[in-house]
Short mmCIF file of C-alpha atoms and ligand atoms in Angstrom, two decimals:
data_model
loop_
_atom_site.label_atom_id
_atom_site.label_comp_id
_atom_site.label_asym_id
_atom_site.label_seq_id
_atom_site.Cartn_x
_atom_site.Cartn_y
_atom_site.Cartn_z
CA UNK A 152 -27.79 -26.06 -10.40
CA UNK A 153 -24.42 -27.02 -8.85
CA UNK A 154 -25.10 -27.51 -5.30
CA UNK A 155 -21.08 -28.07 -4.37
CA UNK A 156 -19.91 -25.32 -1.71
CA UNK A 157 -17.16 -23.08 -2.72
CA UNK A 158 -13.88 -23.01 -2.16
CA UNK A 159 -12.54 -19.47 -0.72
CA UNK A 160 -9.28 -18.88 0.02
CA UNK A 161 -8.53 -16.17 2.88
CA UNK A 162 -4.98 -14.38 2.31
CA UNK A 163 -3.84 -11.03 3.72
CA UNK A 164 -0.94 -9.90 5.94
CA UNK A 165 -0.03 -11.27 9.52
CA UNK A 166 -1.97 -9.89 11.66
CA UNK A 167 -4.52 -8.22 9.56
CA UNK A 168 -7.14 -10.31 11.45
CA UNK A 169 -7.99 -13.27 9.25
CA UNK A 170 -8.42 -15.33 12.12
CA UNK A 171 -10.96 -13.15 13.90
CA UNK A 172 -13.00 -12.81 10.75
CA UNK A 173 -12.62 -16.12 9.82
CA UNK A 174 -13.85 -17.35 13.26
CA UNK A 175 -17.11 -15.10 13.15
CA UNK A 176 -17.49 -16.13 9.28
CA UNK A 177 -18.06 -20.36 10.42
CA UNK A 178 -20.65 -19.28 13.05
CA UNK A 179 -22.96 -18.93 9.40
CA UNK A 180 -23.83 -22.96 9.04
CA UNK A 181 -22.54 -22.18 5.07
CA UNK A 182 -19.09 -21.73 6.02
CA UNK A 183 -16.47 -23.91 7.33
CA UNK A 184 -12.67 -23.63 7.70
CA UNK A 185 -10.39 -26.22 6.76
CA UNK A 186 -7.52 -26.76 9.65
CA UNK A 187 -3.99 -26.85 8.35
CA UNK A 188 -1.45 -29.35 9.58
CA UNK A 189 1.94 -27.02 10.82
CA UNK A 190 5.39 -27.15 11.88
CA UNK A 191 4.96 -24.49 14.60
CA UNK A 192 4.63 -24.05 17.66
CA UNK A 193 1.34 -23.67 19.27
CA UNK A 194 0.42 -20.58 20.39
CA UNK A 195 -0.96 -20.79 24.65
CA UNK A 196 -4.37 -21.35 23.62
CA UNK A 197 -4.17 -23.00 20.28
CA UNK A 198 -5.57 -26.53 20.51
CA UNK A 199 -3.89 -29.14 18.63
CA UNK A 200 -7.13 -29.97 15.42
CA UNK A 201 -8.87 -26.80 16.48
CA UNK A 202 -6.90 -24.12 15.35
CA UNK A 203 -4.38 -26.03 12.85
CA UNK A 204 -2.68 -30.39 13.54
CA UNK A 205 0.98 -29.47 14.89
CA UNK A 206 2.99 -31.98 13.19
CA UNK A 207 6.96 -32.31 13.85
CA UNK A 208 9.02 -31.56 10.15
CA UNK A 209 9.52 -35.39 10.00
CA UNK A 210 5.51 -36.13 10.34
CA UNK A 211 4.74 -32.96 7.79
CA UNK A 212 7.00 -34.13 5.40
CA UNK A 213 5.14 -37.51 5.23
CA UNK A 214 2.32 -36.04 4.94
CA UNK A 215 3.85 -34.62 1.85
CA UNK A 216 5.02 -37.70 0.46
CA UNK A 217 1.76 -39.64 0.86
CA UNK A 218 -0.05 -37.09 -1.14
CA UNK A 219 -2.24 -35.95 2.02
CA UNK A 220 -1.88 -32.08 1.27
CA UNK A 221 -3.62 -30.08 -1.30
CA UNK A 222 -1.24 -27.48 -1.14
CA UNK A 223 1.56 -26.79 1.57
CA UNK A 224 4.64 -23.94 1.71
CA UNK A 225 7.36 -22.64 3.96
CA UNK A 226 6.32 -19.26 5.98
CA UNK A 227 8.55 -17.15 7.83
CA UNK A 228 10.91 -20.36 9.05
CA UNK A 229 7.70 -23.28 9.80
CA UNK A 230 5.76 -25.32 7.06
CA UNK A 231 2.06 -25.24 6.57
CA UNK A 232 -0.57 -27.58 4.71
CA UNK A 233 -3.99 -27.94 3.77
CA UNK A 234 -5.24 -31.82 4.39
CA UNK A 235 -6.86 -32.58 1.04
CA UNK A 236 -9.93 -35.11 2.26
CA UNK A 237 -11.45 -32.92 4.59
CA UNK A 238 -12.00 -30.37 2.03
CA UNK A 239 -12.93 -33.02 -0.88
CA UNK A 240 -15.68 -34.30 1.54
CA UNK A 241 -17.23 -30.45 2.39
CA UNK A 242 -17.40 -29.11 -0.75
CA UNK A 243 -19.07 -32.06 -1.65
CA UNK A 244 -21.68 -32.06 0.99
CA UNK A 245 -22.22 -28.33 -0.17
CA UNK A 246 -20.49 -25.75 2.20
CA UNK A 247 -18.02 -23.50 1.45
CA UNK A 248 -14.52 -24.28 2.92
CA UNK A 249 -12.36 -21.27 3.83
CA UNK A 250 -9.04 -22.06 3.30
CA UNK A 251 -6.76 -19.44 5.56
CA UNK A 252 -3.45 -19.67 3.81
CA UNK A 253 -0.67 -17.63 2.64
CA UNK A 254 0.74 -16.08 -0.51
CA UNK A 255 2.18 -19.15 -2.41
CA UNK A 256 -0.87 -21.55 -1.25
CA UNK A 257 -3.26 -19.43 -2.22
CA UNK A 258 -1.44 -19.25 -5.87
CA UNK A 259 -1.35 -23.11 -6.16
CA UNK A 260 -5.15 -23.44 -5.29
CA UNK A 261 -5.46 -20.57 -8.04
CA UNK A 262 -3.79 -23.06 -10.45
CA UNK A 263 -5.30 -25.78 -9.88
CA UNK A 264 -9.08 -24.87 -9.04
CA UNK A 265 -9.76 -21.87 -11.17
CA UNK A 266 -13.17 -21.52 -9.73
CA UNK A 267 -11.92 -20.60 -6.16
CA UNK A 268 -12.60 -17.98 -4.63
CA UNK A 269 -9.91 -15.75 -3.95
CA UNK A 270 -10.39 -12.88 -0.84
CA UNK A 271 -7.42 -10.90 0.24
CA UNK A 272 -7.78 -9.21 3.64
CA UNK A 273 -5.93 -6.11 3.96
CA UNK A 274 -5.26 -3.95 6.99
CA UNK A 275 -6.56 -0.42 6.96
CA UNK A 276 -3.77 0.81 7.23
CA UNK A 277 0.18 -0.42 7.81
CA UNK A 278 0.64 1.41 11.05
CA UNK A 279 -2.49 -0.82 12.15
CA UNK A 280 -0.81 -3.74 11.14
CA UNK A 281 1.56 -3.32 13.19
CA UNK A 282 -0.19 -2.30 16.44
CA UNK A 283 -2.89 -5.33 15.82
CA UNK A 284 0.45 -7.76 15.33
CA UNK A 285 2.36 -6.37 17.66
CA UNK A 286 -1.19 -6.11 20.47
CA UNK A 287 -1.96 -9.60 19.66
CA UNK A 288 1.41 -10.33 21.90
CA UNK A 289 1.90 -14.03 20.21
CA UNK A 290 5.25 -13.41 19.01
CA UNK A 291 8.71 -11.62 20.72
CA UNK A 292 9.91 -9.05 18.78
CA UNK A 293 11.98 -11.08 15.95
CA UNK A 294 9.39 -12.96 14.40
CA UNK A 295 7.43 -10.10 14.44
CA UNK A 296 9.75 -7.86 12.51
CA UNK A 297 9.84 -10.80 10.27
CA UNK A 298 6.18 -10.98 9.96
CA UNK A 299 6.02 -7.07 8.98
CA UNK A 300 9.04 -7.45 6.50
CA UNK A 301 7.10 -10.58 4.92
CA UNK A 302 3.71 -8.67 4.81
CA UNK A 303 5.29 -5.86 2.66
CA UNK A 304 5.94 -8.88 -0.31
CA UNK A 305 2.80 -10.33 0.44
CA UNK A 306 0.54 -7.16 -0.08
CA UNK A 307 2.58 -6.71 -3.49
CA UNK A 308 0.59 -10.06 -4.86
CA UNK A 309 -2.45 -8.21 -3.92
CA UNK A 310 -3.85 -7.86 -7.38
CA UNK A 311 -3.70 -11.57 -8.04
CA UNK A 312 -6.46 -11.91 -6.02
CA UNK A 313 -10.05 -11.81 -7.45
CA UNK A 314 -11.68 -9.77 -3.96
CA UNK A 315 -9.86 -7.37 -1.17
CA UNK A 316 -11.95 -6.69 1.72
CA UNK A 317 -10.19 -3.92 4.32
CA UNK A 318 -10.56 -5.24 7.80
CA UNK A 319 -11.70 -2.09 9.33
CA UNK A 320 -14.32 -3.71 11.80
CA UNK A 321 -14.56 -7.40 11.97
CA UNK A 322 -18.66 -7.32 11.30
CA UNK A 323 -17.96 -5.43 8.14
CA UNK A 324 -15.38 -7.98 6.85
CA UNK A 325 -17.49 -10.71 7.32
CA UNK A 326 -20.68 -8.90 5.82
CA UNK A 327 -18.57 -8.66 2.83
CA UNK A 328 -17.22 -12.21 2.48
CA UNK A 329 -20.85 -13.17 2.89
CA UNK A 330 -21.97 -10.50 0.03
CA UNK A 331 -18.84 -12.16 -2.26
CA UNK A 332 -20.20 -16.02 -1.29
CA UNK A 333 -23.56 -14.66 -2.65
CA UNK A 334 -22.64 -13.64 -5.87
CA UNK A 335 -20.18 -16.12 -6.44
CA UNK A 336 -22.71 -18.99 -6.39
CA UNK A 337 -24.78 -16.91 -8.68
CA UNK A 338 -23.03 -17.28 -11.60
CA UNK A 339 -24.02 -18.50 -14.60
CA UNK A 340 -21.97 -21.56 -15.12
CA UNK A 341 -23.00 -22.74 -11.86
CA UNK A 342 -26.77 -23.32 -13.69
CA UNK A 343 -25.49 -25.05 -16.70
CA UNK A 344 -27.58 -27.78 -16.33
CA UNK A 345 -30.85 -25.89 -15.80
CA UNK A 346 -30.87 -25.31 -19.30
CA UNK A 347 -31.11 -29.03 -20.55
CA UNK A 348 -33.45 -29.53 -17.39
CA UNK A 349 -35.95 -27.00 -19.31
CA UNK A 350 -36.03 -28.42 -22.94
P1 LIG B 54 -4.17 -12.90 11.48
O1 LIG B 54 -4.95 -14.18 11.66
O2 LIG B 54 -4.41 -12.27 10.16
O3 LIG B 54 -2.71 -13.04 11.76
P2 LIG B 54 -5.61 -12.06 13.91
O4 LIG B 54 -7.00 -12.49 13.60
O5 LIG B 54 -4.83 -12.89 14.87
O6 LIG B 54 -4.76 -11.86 12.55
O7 LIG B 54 -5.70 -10.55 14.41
C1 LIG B 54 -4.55 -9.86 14.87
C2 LIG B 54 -4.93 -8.98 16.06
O8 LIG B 54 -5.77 -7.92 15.58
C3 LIG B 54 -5.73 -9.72 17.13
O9 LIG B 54 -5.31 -9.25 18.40
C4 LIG B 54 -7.19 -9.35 16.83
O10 LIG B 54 -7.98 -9.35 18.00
C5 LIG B 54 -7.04 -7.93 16.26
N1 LIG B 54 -8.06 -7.59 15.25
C6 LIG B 54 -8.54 -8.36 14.24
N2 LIG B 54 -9.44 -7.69 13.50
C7 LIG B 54 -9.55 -6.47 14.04
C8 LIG B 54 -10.33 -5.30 13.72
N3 LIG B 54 -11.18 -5.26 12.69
N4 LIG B 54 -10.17 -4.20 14.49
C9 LIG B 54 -9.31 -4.21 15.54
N5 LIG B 54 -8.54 -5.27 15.91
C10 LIG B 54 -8.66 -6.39 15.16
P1 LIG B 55 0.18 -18.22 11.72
O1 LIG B 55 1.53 -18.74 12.14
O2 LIG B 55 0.02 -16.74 12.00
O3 LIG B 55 -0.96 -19.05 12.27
O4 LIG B 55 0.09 -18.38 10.13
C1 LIG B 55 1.11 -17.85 9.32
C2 LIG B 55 0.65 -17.82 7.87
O5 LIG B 55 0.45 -19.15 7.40
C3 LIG B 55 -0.68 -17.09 7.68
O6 LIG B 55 -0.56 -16.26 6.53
C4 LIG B 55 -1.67 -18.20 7.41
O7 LIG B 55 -2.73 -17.79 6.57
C5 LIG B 55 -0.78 -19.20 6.69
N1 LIG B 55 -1.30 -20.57 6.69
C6 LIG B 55 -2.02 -21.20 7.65
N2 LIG B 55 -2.34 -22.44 7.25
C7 LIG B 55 -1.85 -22.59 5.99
C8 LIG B 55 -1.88 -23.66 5.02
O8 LIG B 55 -2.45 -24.73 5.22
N3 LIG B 55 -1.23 -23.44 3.85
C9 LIG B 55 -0.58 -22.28 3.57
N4 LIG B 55 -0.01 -22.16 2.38
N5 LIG B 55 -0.56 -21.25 4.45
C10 LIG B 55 -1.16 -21.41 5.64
#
């Protein structure tokens, strides 16, 4: 049996609440997120290696250069990364790293790990987008317009995605990215070797 943890990327719309699922989803000992180095600012109560490494454009792009980043791209004006070690080292040691990224991430993890596990979280409905984006109060009024206006293109790669779970109520959402884990570590070619093992 292969006892390496998955890897399960997390897309879906600003503000359709991947952070709040994602952040009830790592209380279960199975699951832990990978933090993301960014450009941005930090939101008031962001800490800096808690909720992502703020890096300046001249430390990201080093980062870049020294091969440190599994995957990065540009969203809505800031740059965003996944550190490659840290995720190496826990799928290794058997959990299942969420990786919270956008759109063109998400389809260079698809590339190059065929196996992940792709989940995209969708809003119930747009209007609730908007009221959860624009509630949340982290942004003034330009970025979010921006972040509406980029959610539209990002909900048209929906079907690239191998799951979509609707955010409705956060206990739900996780239930269900639970329920996907579950079956995803059922399959078959995850038990290869137990068929040598029983000649
Ligand atoms: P994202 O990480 O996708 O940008 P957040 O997790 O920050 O989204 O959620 C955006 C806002 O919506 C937050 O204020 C959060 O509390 C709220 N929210 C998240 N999930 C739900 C839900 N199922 N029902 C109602 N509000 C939610
Ligand atoms: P936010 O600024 O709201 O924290 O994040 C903006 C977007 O960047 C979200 O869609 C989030 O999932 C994505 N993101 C966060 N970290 C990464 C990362 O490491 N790589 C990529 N590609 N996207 C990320």
């Amino acid at each position: 049996m292969n006892k390496k943890g998955l890897l399960m990327i997390i897309s879906g719309p600003s503000g359709s609440g991947k952070g709040t699922v994602v952040e009830e989803l790592i209380k279960d000992e199975n699951f832990v997120i990978s933090v993301s180095a960014t450009t941005r600012s930090p939101r008031d109560y962001e800490q800096d290696g808690v909720h992502y490494f703020f890096k300046t454009v001249d430390e990201f792009g080093d980062m870049i250069n020294e091969g440190q980043l599994l995957e990065w791209a540009a969203f809505c004006g800031n740059y965003y990364g996944t550190p490659k070690a840290y995720v190496e080292k826990m799928l290794e040691s058997g959990k299942n790293v969420i990786l919270e990224i956008e759109v063109q991430g998400a389809q260079q993890i698809a590339e190059m790990y065929p196996e992940a596990v792709s989940v995209f979280l969708m809003p119930p409905s747009k209007e609730e987008l908007i009221k959860r984006l624009t509630g949340r109060g982290t942004e003034d009024e330009i970025t979010v317009e921006r972040r509406i206006k980029r959610a539209e293109e990002e909900v048209e790669l929906l079907p690239k995605y191998k799951f979509v779970v609707i955010n409705d109520e956060v206990a739900n959402a996780v239930e269900k990215i639970k329920m996907i884990a579950e079956s995803e570590k059922m399959r078959s070619e995850r038990y290869k070797n137990m068929v040598e093992a029983f000649k």
